[in-house]
Short mmCIF file of C-alpha atoms in Angstrom, two decimals:
data_model
loop_
_atom_site.label_atom_id
_atom_site.label_comp_id
_atom_site.label_asym_id
_atom_site.label_seq_id
_atom_site.Cartn_x
_atom_site.Cartn_y
_atom_site.Cartn_z
CA UNK B 80 12.27 25.51 -15.60
CA UNK B 81 8.96 27.05 -16.42
CA UNK B 82 5.76 25.61 -15.04
CA UNK B 83 2.11 26.53 -15.36
CA UNK B 84 0.41 26.31 -12.00
CA UNK B 85 -3.34 25.84 -12.16
CA UNK B 86 -5.46 26.69 -9.15
CA UNK B 87 -8.43 24.38 -8.75
CA UNK B 88 -11.25 24.42 -6.24
CA UNK B 89 -14.67 22.96 -5.54
CA UNK B 90 -17.32 25.70 -5.95
CA UNK B 91 -19.73 23.91 -3.61
CA UNK B 92 -17.21 23.83 -0.78
CA UNK B 93 -16.16 27.41 -1.42
CA UNK B 94 -19.78 28.54 -1.14
CA UNK B 95 -19.74 27.41 2.50
CA UNK B 96 -16.83 29.69 3.37
CA UNK B 97 -17.70 33.04 4.96
CA UNK B 98 -17.32 36.14 2.83
CA UNK B 99 -15.00 37.59 5.45
CA UNK B 100 -12.60 34.66 5.35
CA UNK B 101 -12.64 34.70 1.55
CA UNK B 102 -11.72 38.37 1.49
CA UNK B 103 -8.89 37.69 3.92
CA UNK B 104 -7.56 34.94 1.66
CA UNK B 105 -7.78 37.11 -1.45
CA UNK B 106 -5.76 39.74 0.39
CA UNK B 107 -3.09 37.21 1.30
CA UNK B 108 -3.08 35.81 -2.24
CA UNK B 109 -2.30 39.30 -3.58
CA UNK B 110 0.48 39.57 -1.05
CA UNK B 111 1.73 36.14 -2.18
CA UNK B 112 2.05 37.41 -5.76
CA UNK B 113 4.03 40.41 -4.49
CA UNK B 114 6.38 38.35 -2.33
CA UNK B 115 7.09 35.81 -5.07
CA UNK B 116 7.25 38.26 -7.97
CA UNK B 117 10.78 37.12 -8.80
CA UNK B 118 9.62 33.58 -9.51
CA UNK B 119 6.32 34.45 -11.21
CA UNK B 120 7.10 35.28 -14.81
CA UNK B 121 3.47 35.64 -15.82
CA UNK B 122 0.68 36.33 -13.35
CA UNK B 123 -1.67 34.57 -15.74
CA UNK B 124 -5.30 35.23 -15.01
CA UNK B 125 -8.16 34.58 -12.69
CA UNK B 126 -11.09 33.05 -14.53
CA UNK B 127 -14.78 33.96 -14.42
CA UNK B 128 -16.94 31.45 -12.49
CA UNK B 129 -17.38 27.99 -13.99
CA UNK B 130 -21.04 28.76 -14.90
CA UNK B 131 -19.67 30.96 -17.66
CA UNK B 132 -17.76 28.07 -19.26
CA UNK B 133 -18.65 26.88 -22.76
CA UNK B 134 -16.93 23.89 -24.33
CA UNK B 135 -16.57 23.04 -27.99
CA UNK B 136 -15.78 19.37 -28.39
CA UNK B 137 -15.64 16.42 -30.73
CA UNK B 138 -18.89 15.14 -32.15
CA UNK B 139 -19.32 12.32 -34.64
CA UNK B 140 -20.84 14.64 -37.24
CA UNK B 141 -18.67 17.66 -36.53
CA UNK B 142 -17.80 19.62 -33.44
CA UNK B 143 -20.52 20.45 -30.94
CA UNK B 144 -20.92 23.38 -28.59
CA UNK B 145 -22.02 22.57 -25.04
CA UNK B 146 -22.66 24.41 -21.83
CA UNK B 147 -20.22 23.83 -18.98
CA UNK B 148 -16.58 23.00 -18.35
CA UNK B 149 -14.59 20.32 -20.13
CA UNK B 150 -13.95 18.35 -16.96
CA UNK B 151 -16.68 16.30 -15.30
CA UNK B 152 -14.91 16.61 -11.96
CA UNK B 153 -16.28 18.64 -9.07
CA UNK B 154 -13.11 20.70 -8.96
CA UNK B 155 -12.74 23.45 -11.52
CA UNK B 156 -9.82 25.55 -12.64
CA UNK B 157 -10.10 29.03 -11.15
CA UNK B 158 -6.98 30.58 -12.62
CA UNK B 159 -3.40 30.03 -13.58
CA UNK B 160 0.07 31.58 -13.42
CA UNK B 161 3.44 30.84 -14.96
CA UNK B 162 6.45 30.39 -12.68
CA UNK B 163 10.14 29.97 -13.42
CA UNK B 164 12.04 28.03 -10.74
CA UNK B 165 15.09 25.71 -10.74
CA UNK B 166 13.27 22.39 -10.45
CA UNK B 167 10.17 20.50 -9.36
CA UNK B 168 11.05 20.70 -5.67
CA UNK B 169 11.28 24.48 -5.89
CA UNK B 170 7.91 24.56 -7.67
CA UNK B 171 6.33 22.40 -4.97
CA UNK B 172 7.86 24.54 -2.22
CA UNK B 173 6.47 27.72 -3.78
CA UNK B 174 3.02 26.29 -4.42
CA UNK B 175 2.81 24.97 -0.86
CA UNK B 176 2.71 28.58 0.39
CA UNK B 177 -0.35 29.46 -1.74
CA UNK B 178 -2.78 30.83 0.90
CA UNK B 179 -5.94 29.18 -0.47
CA UNK B 180 -4.55 25.71 0.24
CA UNK B 181 -5.96 26.03 3.73
CA UNK B 182 -9.48 25.66 2.28
CA UNK B 183 -10.90 22.17 1.66
CA UNK B 184 -11.27 21.31 -2.02
CA UNK B 185 -8.42 23.52 -3.18
CA UNK B 186 -5.47 22.19 -5.13
CA UNK B 187 -2.73 23.41 -7.39
CA UNK B 188 -1.71 21.43 -10.46
CA UNK B 189 1.92 21.89 -11.53
CA UNK B 190 2.70 21.24 -15.19
CA UNK B 191 6.02 21.89 -16.87
CA UNK B 192 5.84 23.93 -20.06
CA UNK B 193 7.20 22.11 -23.08
CA UNK B 194 10.41 23.70 -24.26
CA UNK B 195 12.77 22.70 -27.06
CA UNK B 196 15.20 21.23 -24.52
CA UNK B 197 12.67 19.21 -22.56
CA UNK B 198 11.09 18.04 -25.80
CA UNK B 199 14.31 16.60 -27.11
CA UNK B 200 15.14 14.96 -23.79
CA UNK B 201 12.39 12.41 -24.33
CA UNK Q 282 26.93 -1.48 -33.19
CA UNK Q 283 28.54 -4.47 -34.81
CA UNK Q 284 27.26 -6.90 -32.22
CA UNK Q 285 26.05 -9.55 -34.64
CA UNK Q 286 29.45 -9.67 -36.41
CA UNK Q 287 31.32 -10.30 -33.20
CA UNK Q 288 28.89 -12.86 -31.91
CA UNK Q 289 29.30 -14.86 -35.12
CA UNK Q 290 33.00 -15.42 -34.57
CA UNK Q 291 33.66 -19.13 -34.19
CA UNK Q 292 36.03 -18.63 -31.22
CA UNK Q 293 33.18 -16.95 -29.35
CA UNK Q 294 30.56 -19.57 -29.81
CA UNK Q 295 32.77 -22.56 -29.01
CA UNK Q 296 34.19 -23.70 -25.66
CA UNK Q 297 31.00 -24.66 -23.86
CA UNK Q 298 31.42 -24.37 -20.10
CA UNK Q 299 34.80 -22.72 -20.60
CA UNK Q 300 35.81 -19.10 -20.79
CA UNK Q 301 32.55 -18.04 -22.43
CA UNK Q 302 30.38 -19.26 -19.60
CA UNK Q 303 32.79 -18.02 -16.93
CA UNK Q 304 32.98 -14.49 -18.29
CA UNK Q 305 29.22 -14.30 -18.83
CA UNK Q 306 28.60 -15.50 -15.31
CA UNK Q 307 31.01 -13.01 -13.83
CA UNK Q 308 29.55 -10.24 -15.96
CA UNK Q 309 26.05 -10.85 -14.69
CA UNK Q 310 27.39 -10.77 -11.15
CA UNK Q 311 29.27 -7.52 -11.72
CA UNK Q 312 26.23 -5.97 -13.42
CA UNK Q 313 24.09 -6.96 -10.49
CA UNK Q 314 26.48 -5.55 -7.90
CA UNK Q 315 27.71 -2.47 -9.67
CA UNK Q 316 25.40 -1.22 -12.40
CA UNK Q 317 23.14 0.60 -9.96
CA UNK Q 318 26.08 2.46 -8.53
CA UNK Q 319 27.49 3.34 -11.94
CA UNK Q 320 24.11 4.55 -13.20
CA UNK Q 321 23.71 6.60 -10.04
CA UNK Q 322 27.10 8.25 -10.36
CA UNK Q 323 26.55 9.06 -14.03
CA UNK Q 324 22.97 10.23 -13.53
CA UNK Q 325 24.09 12.56 -10.81
CA UNK Q 326 26.81 14.21 -12.82
CA UNK Q 327 24.69 14.35 -15.98
CA UNK Q 328 21.31 15.10 -14.49
CA UNK Q 329 19.84 12.56 -16.90
CA UNK Q 330 18.83 9.12 -15.79
CA UNK Q 331 18.12 8.09 -19.36
CA UNK Q 332 21.59 8.80 -20.72
CA UNK Q 333 23.18 7.17 -17.69
CA UNK Q 334 21.16 4.00 -18.14
CA UNK Q 335 21.75 3.79 -21.86
CA UNK Q 336 25.47 4.31 -21.36
CA UNK Q 337 25.65 1.50 -18.80
CA UNK Q 338 23.50 -0.84 -20.90
CA UNK Q 339 25.81 -0.22 -23.84
CA UNK Q 340 28.84 -0.89 -21.65
CA UNK Q 341 27.36 -4.22 -20.59
CA UNK Q 342 26.92 -5.21 -24.23
CA UNK Q 343 30.51 -4.24 -24.93
CA UNK Q 344 31.71 -6.21 -21.93
CA UNK Q 345 29.83 -9.28 -23.05
CA UNK Q 346 31.74 -9.29 -26.33
CA UNK Q 347 35.11 -8.05 -25.08
CA UNK Q 348 35.33 -10.39 -22.10
CA UNK Q 349 34.41 -13.45 -24.14
CA UNK Q 350 37.14 -12.55 -26.57
CA UNK Q 351 39.88 -11.20 -24.34
CA UNK Q 352 39.07 -12.75 -21.00
CA UNK Q 353 37.91 -11.21 -17.75
CA UNK Q 354 39.66 -7.93 -16.90
CA UNK Q 355 41.51 -7.53 -13.62
CA UNK Q 356 38.98 -5.12 -12.19
CA UNK Q 357 35.65 -5.83 -13.90
CA UNK Q 358 33.82 -3.07 -12.03
CA UNK Q 359 36.33 -0.45 -13.08
CA UNK Q 360 36.19 -1.73 -16.66
CA UNK Q 361 32.40 -1.28 -16.76
CA UNK Q 362 32.60 2.13 -15.12
CA UNK Q 363 35.13 3.35 -17.65
CA UNK Q 364 33.18 1.98 -20.59
CA UNK Q 365 29.94 3.49 -19.34
CA UNK Q 366 31.63 6.82 -18.81
CA UNK Q 367 33.06 6.80 -22.31
CA UNK Q 368 29.68 5.94 -23.76
CA UNK Q 369 28.04 8.73 -21.82
CA UNK Q 370 30.68 11.19 -23.02
CA UNK Q 371 30.09 10.02 -26.59
CA UNK Q 372 26.39 10.55 -26.23
CA UNK Q 373 26.95 13.98 -24.79
CA UNK Q 374 29.30 14.94 -27.59
CA UNK Q 375 26.70 13.86 -30.10
CA UNK Q 376 24.16 16.05 -28.44
CA UNK Q 377 25.44 19.57 -28.57
CA UNK Q 378 22.92 20.94 -26.15
CA UNK Q 379 24.65 19.03 -23.36
CA UNK Q 380 28.04 20.46 -24.16
CA UNK Q 381 28.16 22.65 -21.10
CA UNK Q 382 27.45 19.67 -18.89
CA UNK Q 383 30.63 17.96 -20.02
CA UNK Q 384 32.62 20.17 -17.72
CA UNK Q 385 30.53 19.19 -14.75
CA UNK Q 386 30.97 15.55 -15.59
CA UNK Q 387 34.74 15.35 -15.82
CA UNK Q 388 35.55 15.17 -12.10
CA UNK Q 389 32.36 13.19 -11.58
CA UNK Q 390 33.62 9.67 -11.20
CA UNK Q 391 36.98 8.03 -11.36
CA UNK Q 392 37.91 4.41 -11.79
CA UNK Q 393 39.09 4.23 -8.14
CA UNK Q 394 35.52 4.27 -6.93
CA UNK Q 395 34.80 1.14 -8.91
CA UNK Q 396 36.63 -1.10 -6.45
CA UNK Q 397 34.44 -3.98 -5.26
CA UNK Q 398 32.42 -3.26 -2.16
CA UNK Q 399 33.21 -5.60 0.70
CA UNK Q 400 31.16 -4.02 3.41
CA UNK Q 401 28.81 -1.17 4.08
CA UNK Q 402 31.68 0.82 5.56
CA UNK Q 403 33.70 0.60 2.34
CA UNK Q 404 30.87 1.91 0.24
CA UNK Q 405 30.19 5.05 2.25
CA UNK Q 406 32.23 7.05 -0.24
CA UNK Q 407 29.64 6.29 -2.89
CA UNK Q 408 26.70 6.78 -0.65
CA UNK Q 409 25.90 10.21 -1.98
CA UNK Q 410 25.34 9.15 -5.57
CA UNK Q 411 23.10 6.22 -4.97
CA UNK Q 412 21.25 7.91 -2.16
CA UNK Q 413 20.55 10.97 -4.31
CA UNK Q 414 19.19 8.70 -6.98
CA UNK Q 415 17.11 6.84 -4.40
CA UNK Q 416 15.54 10.08 -3.17
CA UNK Q 417 14.87 11.10 -6.79
CA UNK Q 418 13.21 7.76 -7.56
CA UNK Q 419 11.06 8.08 -4.43
CA UNK Q 420 9.82 11.57 -5.27
CA UNK Q 421 6.22 12.00 -4.12
CA UNK Q 422 5.29 13.23 -7.62
CA UNK Q 423 5.71 9.59 -8.75
CA UNK Q 424 3.12 6.93 -7.96
CA UNK Q 425 4.23 4.40 -5.30
CA UNK Q 426 4.37 1.50 -7.82
CA UNK Q 427 6.52 3.66 -10.09
CA UNK Q 428 8.78 4.60 -7.17
CA UNK Q 429 9.36 0.93 -6.39
CA UNK Q 430 9.92 -0.15 -9.99
CA UNK Q 431 12.26 2.72 -10.70
CA UNK Q 432 14.26 2.16 -7.51
CA UNK Q 433 14.70 -1.50 -8.36
CA UNK Q 434 15.84 -0.57 -11.85
CA UNK Q 435 17.96 2.50 -11.32
CA UNK Q 436 19.34 1.98 -7.82
CA UNK Q 437 19.54 -1.82 -7.64
CA UNK Q 438 20.09 -2.59 -11.32
CA UNK Q 439 17.37 -5.24 -11.63
CA UNK Q 440 16.08 -6.19 -15.07
CA UNK Q 441 12.49 -5.53 -16.09
CA UNK Q 442 11.77 -9.26 -15.83
CA UNK Q 443 13.13 -9.43 -12.29
CA UNK Q 444 11.15 -6.36 -11.26
CA UNK Q 445 7.97 -7.77 -12.77
CA UNK Q 446 8.45 -11.01 -10.85
CA UNK Q 447 9.27 -9.28 -7.57
CA UNK Q 448 6.26 -7.00 -7.77
CA UNK Q 449 3.81 -9.62 -9.08
CA UNK Q 450 3.34 -7.61 -12.24
CA UNK Q 451 3.76 -8.31 -15.94
CA UNK Q 452 6.82 -7.37 -17.92
CA UNK Q 453 5.09 -4.97 -20.34
CA UNK Q 454 3.31 -3.19 -17.49
CA UNK Q 455 6.57 -2.90 -15.56
CA UNK Q 456 8.48 -1.63 -18.57
CA UNK Q 457 5.84 0.97 -19.26
CA UNK Q 458 5.78 2.07 -15.63
CA UNK Q 459 9.55 2.59 -15.65
CA UNK Q 460 9.56 4.48 -18.96
CA UNK Q 461 6.77 6.77 -17.79
CA UNK Q 462 8.45 7.48 -14.48
CA UNK Q 463 11.77 8.29 -16.14
CA UNK Q 464 10.04 10.53 -18.63
CA UNK Q 465 8.28 12.34 -15.84
CA UNK Q 466 11.53 12.90 -13.96
CA UNK Q 467 13.15 14.33 -17.08
CA UNK Q 468 10.22 16.40 -18.32
CA UNK Q 469 9.14 17.85 -15.00
CA UNK Q 470 12.52 18.60 -13.51
CA UNK Q 471 12.36 16.25 -10.53
CA UNK Q 472 15.82 16.64 -9.00
CA UNK Q 473 18.00 13.64 -8.15
CA UNK Q 474 19.17 14.75 -4.74
CA UNK Q 475 18.60 14.37 -1.02
CA UNK Q 476 16.15 17.15 -0.10
CA UNK Q 477 16.90 19.84 2.46
CA UNK Q 478 15.99 19.56 6.11
CA UNK Q 479 12.43 20.85 5.77
CA UNK Q 480 11.38 18.26 3.20
CA UNK Q 481 13.67 15.51 4.30
CA UNK Q 482 11.54 13.86 6.97
CA UNK Q 483 8.55 13.37 4.67
CA UNK Q 484 10.72 12.20 1.79
CA UNK Q 485 12.76 9.91 4.00
CA UNK Q 486 9.56 8.25 5.08
CA UNK Q 487 8.77 7.39 1.44
CA UNK Q 488 12.31 6.15 0.86
CA UNK Q 489 12.21 3.93 3.95
CA UNK Q 490 8.80 2.61 2.94
CA UNK Q 491 10.11 1.64 -0.50
CA UNK Q 492 13.10 -0.14 1.02
CA UNK Q 493 10.76 -1.98 3.37
CA UNK Q 494 8.46 -2.94 0.49
CA UNK Q 495 11.51 -4.18 -1.39
CA UNK Q 496 12.46 -6.41 1.50
CA UNK Q 497 8.91 -7.66 1.91
CA UNK Q 498 8.49 -8.52 -1.76
CA UNK Q 499 11.69 -10.52 -1.59
CA UNK Q 500 10.62 -12.08 1.70
CA UNK Q 501 7.30 -13.22 0.25
CA UNK Q 502 8.74 -14.66 -2.91
CA UNK Q 503 11.69 -16.19 -1.08
CA UNK Q 504 9.36 -17.89 1.40
CA UNK Q 505 10.02 -21.30 -0.05
CA UNK Q 506 11.18 -21.60 -3.55
CA UNK Q 507 13.01 -18.64 -4.99
CA UNK Q 508 16.51 -18.36 -3.64
CA UNK Q 509 17.33 -15.84 -6.37
CA UNK Q 510 15.11 -13.24 -4.79
CA UNK Q 511 17.21 -13.34 -1.67
CA UNK Q 512 19.41 -10.91 -3.58
CA UNK Q 513 16.56 -8.44 -3.51
CA UNK Q 514 16.37 -8.75 0.26
CA UNK Q 515 20.13 -8.25 0.38
CA UNK Q 516 19.78 -5.09 -1.71
CA UNK Q 517 17.10 -3.77 0.61
CA UNK Q 518 19.22 -4.54 3.66
CA UNK Q 519 22.22 -2.91 2.02
CA UNK Q 520 20.22 0.21 1.17
CA UNK Q 521 18.85 0.44 4.70
CA UNK Q 522 22.45 0.26 5.98
CA UNK Q 523 23.61 2.95 3.57
CA UNK Q 524 20.75 5.28 4.49
CA UNK Q 525 21.36 4.87 8.21
CA UNK Q 526 25.08 5.48 7.74
CA UNK Q 527 24.56 8.52 5.53
CA UNK Q 528 21.85 10.07 7.71
CA UNK Q 529 23.02 9.10 11.22
CA UNK Q 530 20.77 11.68 12.90
CA UNK Q 531 17.59 10.25 11.39
CA UNK Q 532 16.13 7.93 14.02
CA UNK Q 533 13.76 6.21 11.64
CA UNK Q 534 16.60 5.22 9.30
CA UNK Q 535 18.15 3.29 12.18
CA UNK Q 536 14.70 1.95 13.05
CA UNK Q 537 14.18 0.42 9.62
CA UNK Q 538 17.68 -1.02 9.53
CA UNK Q 539 17.04 -2.62 12.93
CA UNK Q 540 13.76 -4.08 11.68
CA UNK Q 541 15.29 -5.59 8.55
CA UNK Q 542 18.20 -7.00 10.56
CA UNK Q 543 15.74 -8.70 12.93
CA UNK Q 544 13.92 -10.16 9.92
CA UNK Q 545 17.14 -11.35 8.35
CA UNK Q 546 18.26 -12.88 11.66
CA UNK Q 547 15.20 -15.13 11.62
CA UNK Q 548 15.45 -15.98 7.93
CA UNK Q 549 17.21 -19.33 8.22
CA UNK Q 550 14.60 -20.66 10.64
CA UNK Q 551 11.75 -19.35 8.56
CA UNK Q 552 11.99 -21.88 5.83
CA UNK Q 553 13.25 -25.42 6.30
CA UNK Q 554 13.67 -27.69 3.26
CA UNK Q 555 11.60 -25.24 1.28
CA UNK Q 556 8.72 -25.43 3.75
CA UNK Q 557 7.54 -22.34 5.55
CA UNK Q 558 7.74 -22.46 9.34
CA UNK Q 559 5.55 -20.07 11.34
CA UNK Q 560 7.31 -18.01 13.97
CA UNK Q 561 5.69 -19.93 16.83
CA UNK Q 562 7.16 -23.18 15.48
CA UNK Q 563 10.60 -21.93 14.50
CA UNK Q 564 13.76 -23.44 15.93
CA UNK Q 565 15.08 -20.36 17.68
CA UNK Q 566 18.60 -21.72 17.94
CA UNK Q 567 18.76 -21.08 14.21
CA UNK Q 568 18.17 -17.36 14.68
CA UNK Q 569 21.34 -15.44 13.88
CA UNK Q 570 22.48 -13.91 17.16
CA UNK Q 571 25.11 -11.71 15.55
CA UNK Q 572 22.46 -10.01 13.44
CA UNK Q 573 20.15 -9.72 16.45
CA UNK Q 574 22.91 -7.96 18.41
CA UNK Q 575 23.41 -5.58 15.48
CA UNK Q 576 19.69 -4.99 15.21
CA UNK Q 577 19.47 -4.13 18.91
CA UNK Q 578 22.39 -1.72 18.60
CA UNK Q 579 20.62 0.08 15.73
CA UNK Q 580 17.42 0.29 17.72
CA UNK Q 581 19.28 1.73 20.71
CA UNK Q 582 20.98 4.23 18.43
CA UNK Q 583 17.55 5.26 17.16
CA UNK Q 584 16.17 5.56 20.70
CA UNK Q 585 19.02 7.87 21.71
CA UNK Q 586 17.86 10.35 19.06
CA UNK Q 587 14.53 10.63 20.88
CA UNK Q 588 12.35 10.88 17.82
CA UNK Q 589 10.02 7.89 17.85
CA UNK Q 590 8.36 6.67 14.68
CA UNK Q 591 6.72 3.69 13.08
CA UNK Q 592 9.88 1.90 11.95
CA UNK Q 593 11.32 2.01 15.45
CA UNK Q 594 8.07 0.60 16.82
CA UNK Q 595 8.04 -2.18 14.23
CA UNK Q 596 11.63 -2.96 15.20
CA UNK Q 597 10.78 -2.86 18.91
CA UNK Q 598 8.06 -5.45 18.29
CA UNK Q 599 10.55 -7.61 16.41
CA UNK Q 600 12.91 -7.19 19.40
CA UNK Q 601 10.23 -8.56 21.73
CA UNK Q 602 10.13 -11.74 19.63
CA UNK Q 603 13.92 -11.93 19.56
CA UNK Q 604 14.04 -11.59 23.36
CA UNK Q 605 11.85 -14.64 23.95
CA UNK Q 606 13.72 -17.93 24.16
CA UNK Q 607 10.59 -19.86 23.28
CA UNK Q 608 7.41 -18.72 21.57
CA UNK Q 609 5.53 -19.28 24.83
CA UNK Q 610 7.78 -16.81 26.64
CA UNK Q 611 6.92 -13.96 24.28
CA UNK Q 612 5.90 -10.84 26.19
CA UNK Q 613 2.63 -10.39 24.30
CA UNK Q 614 1.43 -7.63 26.61
CA UNK Q 615 4.40 -5.52 25.61
CA UNK Q 616 3.84 -6.41 21.97
CA UNK Q 617 0.23 -5.27 22.31
CA UNK Q 618 1.29 -1.97 23.93
CA UNK Q 619 3.75 -1.37 21.09
CA UNK Q 620 1.05 -2.07 18.51
CA UNK Q 621 -1.24 0.41 20.28
CA UNK Q 622 1.51 3.02 19.96
CA UNK Q 623 2.14 2.03 16.36
CA UNK Q 624 -1.50 2.65 15.47
CA UNK Q 625 -0.86 6.32 16.24
CA UNK Q 626 1.71 6.46 13.43
CA UNK Q 627 0.35 3.88 11.06
CA UNK Q 628 -3.35 3.03 11.42
CA UNK Q 629 -3.24 0.75 8.38
CA UNK Q 630 -5.39 -2.41 8.19
CA UNK Q 631 -2.27 -4.59 8.28
CA UNK Q 632 -1.10 -3.06 11.57
CA UNK Q 633 -4.60 -3.50 12.99
CA UNK Q 634 -4.58 -7.14 11.89
CA UNK Q 635 -1.25 -7.75 13.62
CA UNK Q 636 -2.49 -5.98 16.72
CA UNK Q 637 -5.47 -8.35 16.75
CA UNK Q 638 -3.06 -11.30 16.82
CA UNK Q 639 -1.41 -9.83 19.93
CA UNK Q 640 -4.83 -9.22 21.45
CA UNK Q 641 -5.60 -12.91 21.04
CA UNK Q 642 -2.31 -13.89 22.67
CA UNK Q 643 -3.01 -11.85 25.80
CA UNK Q 644 -6.20 -13.88 26.19
CA UNK Q 645 -8.81 -11.88 24.32
CA UNK Q 646 -9.64 -14.00 21.22
CA UNK Q 647 -13.23 -12.74 21.05
CA UNK Q 648 -12.11 -9.10 21.01
CA UNK Q 649 -9.47 -10.06 18.47
CA UNK Q 650 -12.04 -11.64 16.15
CA UNK Q 651 -14.29 -8.56 16.45
CA UNK Q 652 -11.33 -6.41 15.43
CA UNK Q 653 -10.44 -8.70 12.52
CA UNK Q 654 -14.05 -8.79 11.31
CA UNK Q 655 -14.09 -4.98 11.41
CA UNK Q 656 -11.39 -5.05 8.74
CA UNK Q 657 -13.58 -6.95 6.31
CA UNK Q 658 -13.65 -5.23 2.97
CA UNK Q 659 -10.26 -3.62 3.52
CA UNK Q 660 -8.33 -6.87 3.62
CA UNK Q 661 -10.72 -9.37 2.07
CA UNK Q 662 -8.31 -9.97 -0.77
CA UNK Q 663 -5.34 -10.56 1.54
CA UNK Q 664 -4.74 -14.21 2.40
CA UNK Q 665 -3.33 -13.25 5.80
CA UNK Q 666 -6.64 -11.74 6.87
CA UNK Q 667 -8.40 -15.04 6.16
CA UNK Q 668 -5.63 -17.05 7.81
CA UNK Q 669 -5.72 -14.99 11.02
CA UNK Q 670 -9.50 -15.17 11.02
CA UNK Q 671 -9.35 -18.95 10.61
CA UNK Q 672 -6.98 -19.21 13.57
CA UNK Q 673 -9.26 -17.14 15.80
CA UNK Q 674 -12.39 -19.04 14.76
CA UNK Q 675 -10.65 -22.31 15.56
CA UNK Q 676 -9.64 -20.94 18.97
CA UNK Q 677 -13.29 -20.16 19.62
CA UNK Q 678 -14.39 -23.66 18.60
CA UNK Q 679 -16.00 -22.53 15.32
CA UNK Q 680 -14.15 -25.15 13.26
CA UNK Q 681 -16.46 -25.18 10.22
CA UNK Q 682 -16.11 -21.45 9.69
CA UNK Q 683 -12.37 -21.75 10.29
CA UNK Q 684 -12.04 -24.26 7.47
CA UNK Q 685 -13.89 -21.95 5.07
CA UNK Q 686 -11.58 -19.07 6.04
CA UNK Q 687 -8.48 -21.21 5.55
CA UNK Q 688 -9.70 -22.24 2.11
CA UNK Q 689 -10.10 -18.57 1.18
CA UNK Q 690 -6.55 -17.94 2.34
CA UNK Q 691 -5.31 -20.89 0.30
CA UNK Q 692 -7.03 -19.48 -2.75
CA UNK Q 693 -5.47 -16.05 -2.34
CA UNK Q 694 -1.85 -16.71 -1.47
CA UNK Q 695 0.64 -16.11 -4.26
CA UNK Q 696 3.42 -17.94 -2.48
CA UNK Q 697 4.03 -21.62 -3.11
CA UNK Q 698 5.37 -22.40 0.37
CA UNK Q 699 2.45 -20.66 2.04
CA UNK Q 700 0.09 -22.55 -0.22
CA UNK Q 701 1.58 -25.87 0.89
CA UNK Q 702 1.30 -24.85 4.55
CA UNK Q 703 -2.36 -23.94 4.14
CA UNK Q 704 -3.04 -26.98 1.99
CA UNK Q 705 -1.67 -29.21 4.75
CA UNK Q 706 -3.88 -27.48 7.33
CA UNK Q 707 -7.04 -27.76 5.27
CA UNK Q 708 -6.31 -31.25 4.02
CA UNK Q 709 -6.40 -30.11 0.37
#
């Protein structure tokens, strides 16, 4: 099954982490992509900081453009990848090894991608 | 379906109290005992809980008509299994995308396995199916309420109405919870299987918690007036037995089974003529010694595995009560020590409340009240918190405050027998 995994974090908490530790984690994250290449069908992308986000959303008299991310939550999406693994347990097992999960505020959301088969199973 | 045609037959509708009633009664019993197992077996071979459930539901409808007309078959369980399997195959044939799964399904279940289950030992052969389903229903990706509702539906075969009643919820909310959970399992690829060693301990803990919640819900409802919910307690006890038998090296599985056996052993003294009797006042000669012996054996089995945990500690506390011939002889110091240990595994407000009770019994009611008051806010909506507080206040001679606390408890309890007990105490 294919899943999108979305990496979320809290920018305020990340700001408290030393540059050195961050660099170390980025190094290990790169390594993680290499080690799990077989299960990562699309590396996806890392996103620019949340300050760069612009949202276009519903407005009563037509859509409006606003500054900032869609979500009001403190956590923001920092990037995403697409994985292809047998089932949810395999997805959880893979995601659990994501190096950044040792930092407070980090999380990984796992969402299955809608396919014809899973659509008709409903 | 031509259900309405069949139901309109005059020979179906007549004979009140005769064959119609008898076959319907038997059917509901068979459905209760077997549908969970049949769903589990089908779901496992199909990988789809939805199809399995629909196939079994359809088989039940067919049975209702066929048994009224032709009488009760020799082996009702096997009849239902066969019918459900045929329905599932039909559904699969209709849906071409499942064609390849047909092959996997053929050796899946046979009518032999539909023989009635007399004891836990006899049902070990089917353990795998229902246990896999249980672990799937208790997947951490599902919310705890959904885990419970889905387990009651898929593993125990309860109806939405029964689940709603057992979980103090409404039928629409329960139905929606179950539909959502099933959809999530299907759409997200949550596997219906017992996880591997690395994940098993954490997942087993969820499974054991659900079984314990099941027993407790039944216990609460059954307190005075709902004998029907005793079946739910039986299901929980049965599941605990199956888990312990299937995973003999898991100490906590034996721990939970021991705990539930201790509870069940005290059941007949717990409610007399529909009135709830507190443990201190129970006639201990009514405690079932056979079950207590079994409970102790399970606890010893758990201890031999040398992996302590919260269920073993809960069971050990229950063992302390079982050891005492009268309430006054209870070794409260040991109970307190066990609660102290338990806090290391389960620092929940309820455990702290129970520990406070033990603290009072070893002669420290003031310290106990301080501890109970510290839980204010966390347990304010729980009638037990108010009841324990009332008891401690009374012990300390603060009768007016005790009455207020008891009235709060009376207001909050959802159980009729408990309400009567509290009403008697407060003179309301």
